[in-house]
Amino acid sequence: KVLFPLFILYGGSIFCIGYIETIEQLYILYSISEILLFTAVVLVHAYIQSIFSQEELTLASGSVST
């Protein structure tokens, strides 16, 4: 009769530990994806800026040559 509540306690503690571990893993995955997303946004922004600056340069040189 004493074993049953102990078993429930044991199972509950294991469940809680597993639950906390999955939350930590989800948080790690979330932070990694956030970092990747941020990097991608920065790269795309830099790429777009470089394209625009190149277009501005060609426009400027074209206006100078005429």
Tab-separated table of N, CA and C in Angstrom:
chain	number	residue	atom	x	y	z
A	1	LYS	N	0.842	-1.207	0.000
A	1	LYS	CA	0.000	0.000	0.000
A	1	LYS	C	0.881	1.262	0.000
A	2	VAL	N	2.050	1.173	0.588
A	2	VAL	CA	2.936	2.337	0.615
A	2	VAL	C	3.630	2.507	-0.735
A	3	LEU	N	3.829	1.386	-1.443
A	3	LEU	CA	4.568	1.423	-2.702
A	3	LEU	C	3.844	2.243	-3.762
A	4	PHE	N	2.520	2.188	-3.764
A	4	PHE	CA	1.769	2.852	-4.831
A	4	PHE	C	1.968	4.373	-4.845
A	5	PRO	N	1.786	5.079	-3.697
A	5	PRO	CA	2.037	6.527	-3.714
A	5	PRO	C	3.492	6.860	-4.038
A	6	LEU	N	4.417	6.017	-3.581
A	6	LEU	CA	5.829	6.232	-3.902
A	6	LEU	C	6.034	6.128	-5.406
A	7	PHE	N	5.385	5.127	-6.013
A	7	PHE	CA	5.483	4.926	-7.457
A	7	PHE	C	4.921	6.140	-8.209
A	8	ILE	N	3.793	6.664	-7.695
A	8	ILE	CA	3.181	7.847	-8.317
A	8	ILE	C	4.124	9.042	-8.201
A	9	LEU	N	4.721	9.207	-7.021
A	9	LEU	CA	5.672	10.299	-6.806
A	9	LEU	C	6.852	10.173	-7.758
A	10	TYR	N	7.387	8.951	-7.850
A	10	TYR	CA	8.549	8.681	-8.693
A	10	TYR	C	8.221	8.979	-10.157
A	11	GLY	N	7.082	8.457	-10.596
A	11	GLY	CA	6.653	8.690	-11.976
A	11	GLY	C	6.409	10.166	-12.241
A	12	GLY	N	5.797	10.836	-11.274
A	12	GLY	CA	5.523	12.263	-11.423
A	12	GLY	C	6.794	13.080	-11.527
A	13	SER	N	7.787	12.740	-10.690
A	13	SER	CA	9.045	13.487	-10.732
A	13	SER	C	9.757	13.260	-12.059
A	14	ILE	N	9.724	12.010	-12.561
A	14	ILE	CA	10.334	11.707	-13.862
A	14	ILE	C	9.612	12.484	-14.959
A	15	PHE	N	8.283	12.521	-14.881
A	15	PHE	CA	7.494	13.255	-15.866
A	15	PHE	C	7.836	14.742	-15.831
A	16	CYS	N	7.957	15.300	-14.619
A	16	CYS	CA	8.283	16.720	-14.480
A	16	CYS	C	9.657	17.021	-15.063
A	17	ILE	N	10.634	16.153	-14.765
A	17	ILE	CA	11.991	16.352	-15.279
A	17	ILE	C	11.981	16.286	-16.804
A	18	GLY	N	11.273	15.299	-17.353
A	18	GLY	CA	11.179	15.172	-18.804
A	18	GLY	C	10.494	16.377	-19.420
A	19	TYR	N	9.461	16.878	-18.746
A	19	TYR	CA	8.719	18.039	-19.222
A	19	TYR	C	9.621	19.265	-19.259
A	20	ILE	N	10.381	19.464	-18.173
A	20	ILE	CA	11.303	20.598	-18.101
A	20	ILE	C	12.364	20.477	-19.187
A	21	GLU	N	12.876	19.260	-19.405
A	21	GLU	CA	13.907	19.053	-20.424
A	21	GLU	C	13.368	19.376	-21.814
A	22	THR	N	12.136	18.958	-22.099
A	22	THR	CA	11.563	19.261	-23.414
A	22	THR	C	11.363	20.763	-23.575
A	23	ILE	N	10.965	21.446	-22.499
A	23	ILE	CA	10.811	22.905	-22.561
A	23	ILE	C	12.155	23.548	-22.869
A	24	GLU	N	13.226	23.064	-22.202
A	24	GLU	CA	14.561	23.609	-22.447
A	24	GLU	C	14.981	23.370	-23.890
A	25	GLN	N	14.715	22.158	-24.398
A	25	GLN	CA	15.072	21.839	-25.783
A	25	GLN	C	14.300	22.728	-26.753
A	26	LEU	N	13.010	22.937	-26.478
A	26	LEU	CA	12.200	23.805	-27.327
A	26	LEU	C	12.736	25.225	-27.297
A	27	TYR	N	13.135	25.683	-26.100
A	27	TYR	CA	13.668	27.036	-25.960
A	27	TYR	C	14.972	27.184	-26.734
A	28	ILE	N	15.840	26.148	-26.643
A	28	ILE	CA	17.113	26.160	-27.375
A	28	ILE	C	16.841	26.198	-28.879
A	29	LEU	N	15.913	25.341	-29.332
A	29	LEU	CA	15.548	25.326	-30.753
A	29	LEU	C	15.011	26.689	-31.180
A	30	TYR	N	14.175	27.280	-30.319
A	30	TYR	CA	13.577	28.580	-30.620
A	30	TYR	C	14.647	29.656	-30.737
A	31	SER	N	15.594	29.673	-29.786
A	31	SER	CA	16.640	30.695	-29.819
A	31	SER	C	17.549	30.504	-31.027
A	32	ILE	N	17.844	29.237	-31.378
A	32	ILE	CA	18.677	28.966	-32.556
A	32	ILE	C	17.971	29.462	-33.815
A	33	SER	N	16.673	29.165	-33.920
A	33	SER	CA	15.926	29.599	-35.104
A	33	SER	C	15.834	31.123	-35.154
A	34	GLU	N	15.718	31.768	-33.976
A	34	GLU	CA	15.693	33.228	-33.934
A	34	GLU	C	17.003	33.798	-34.441
A	35	ILE	N	18.130	33.204	-33.999
A	35	ILE	CA	19.457	33.664	-34.428
A	35	ILE	C	19.600	33.491	-35.937
A	36	LEU	N	19.165	32.319	-36.439
A	36	LEU	CA	19.256	32.052	-37.878
A	36	LEU	C	18.399	33.045	-38.662
A	37	LEU	N	17.194	33.300	-38.157
A	37	LEU	CA	16.290	34.235	-38.823
A	37	LEU	C	16.893	35.634	-38.851
A	38	PHE	N	17.461	36.054	-37.717
A	38	PHE	CA	18.093	37.370	-37.625
A	38	PHE	C	19.247	37.485	-38.617
A	39	THR	N	20.080	36.424	-38.680
A	39	THR	CA	21.216	36.411	-39.612
A	39	THR	C	20.719	36.509	-41.052
A	40	ALA	N	19.680	35.741	-41.372
A	40	ALA	CA	19.130	35.751	-42.729
A	40	ALA	C	18.612	37.143	-43.085
A	41	VAL	N	17.903	37.774	-42.152
A	41	VAL	CA	17.361	39.116	-42.399
A	41	VAL	C	18.494	40.110	-42.633
A	42	VAL	N	19.545	40.019	-41.807
A	42	VAL	CA	20.687	40.930	-41.952
A	42	VAL	C	21.364	40.729	-43.302
A	43	LEU	N	21.557	39.453	-43.689
A	43	LEU	CA	22.206	39.152	-44.971
A	43	LEU	C	21.377	39.673	-46.136
A	44	VAL	N	20.069	39.421	-46.096
A	44	VAL	CA	19.184	39.884	-47.171
A	44	VAL	C	19.201	41.409	-47.240
A	45	HIS	N	19.174	42.052	-46.072
A	45	HIS	CA	19.196	43.514	-46.020
A	45	HIS	C	20.490	44.048	-46.640
A	46	ALA	N	21.613	43.441	-46.286
A	46	ALA	CA	22.906	43.861	-46.836
A	46	ALA	C	22.941	43.641	-48.348
A	47	TYR	N	22.393	42.504	-48.782
A	47	TYR	CA	22.352	42.174	-50.212
A	47	TYR	C	21.537	43.212	-50.986
A	48	ILE	N	20.355	43.541	-50.459
A	48	ILE	CA	19.485	44.524	-51.107
A	48	ILE	C	20.171	45.888	-51.139
A	49	GLN	N	20.817	46.252	-50.023
A	49	GLN	CA	21.515	47.537	-49.959
A	49	GLN	C	22.630	47.604	-50.992
A	50	SER	N	23.368	46.506	-51.150
A	50	SER	CA	24.474	46.489	-52.117
A	50	SER	C	23.929	46.626	-53.538
A	51	ILE	N	22.803	45.971	-53.819
A	51	ILE	CA	22.181	46.082	-55.147
A	51	ILE	C	21.767	47.530	-55.403
A	52	PHE	N	21.123	48.145	-54.398
A	52	PHE	CA	20.665	49.523	-54.557
A	52	PHE	C	21.839	50.476	-54.725
A	53	SER	N	22.906	50.274	-53.954
A	53	SER	CA	24.069	51.166	-54.047
A	53	SER	C	24.740	51.012	-55.412
A	54	GLN	N	24.772	49.783	-55.947
A	54	GLN	CA	25.336	49.561	-57.281
A	54	GLN	C	24.501	50.285	-58.332
A	55	GLU	N	23.183	50.206	-58.203
A	55	GLU	CA	22.294	50.896	-59.149
A	55	GLU	C	22.490	52.404	-59.064
A	56	GLU	N	22.645	52.911	-57.842
A	56	GLU	CA	22.867	54.341	-57.652
A	56	GLU	C	24.184	54.758	-58.290
A	57	LEU	N	25.206	53.908	-58.142
A	57	LEU	CA	26.517	54.209	-58.726
A	57	LEU	C	26.425	54.264	-60.245
A	58	THR	N	25.732	53.282	-60.842
A	58	THR	CA	25.603	53.257	-62.307
A	58	THR	C	24.790	54.460	-62.782
A	59	LEU	N	23.763	54.831	-62.024
A	59	LEU	CA	22.962	56.001	-62.383
A	59	LEU	C	23.813	57.261	-62.300
A	60	ALA	N	24.627	57.345	-61.245
A	60	ALA	CA	25.477	58.521	-61.052
A	60	ALA	C	26.507	58.620	-62.175
A	61	SER	N	27.144	57.511	-62.515
A	61	SER	CA	28.158	57.528	-63.577
A	61	SER	C	27.502	57.838	-64.925
A	62	GLY	N	26.280	57.338	-65.112
A	62	GLY	CA	25.567	57.614	-66.359
A	62	GLY	C	25.246	59.087	-66.484
A	63	SER	N	24.849	59.720	-65.389
A	63	SER	CA	24.518	61.138	-65.439
A	63	SER	C	25.776	61.975	-65.634
A	64	VAL	N	26.910	61.481	-65.108
A	64	VAL	CA	28.167	62.218	-65.265
A	64	VAL	C	28.636	62.144	-66.709
A	65	SER	N	28.501	60.981	-67.348
A	65	SER	CA	29.033	60.780	-68.704
A	65	SER	C	28.257	61.595	-69.727
A	66	THR	N	26.973	61.864	-69.468
A	66	THR	CA	26.191	62.597	-70.474
A	66	THR	C	26.417	64.104	-70.375
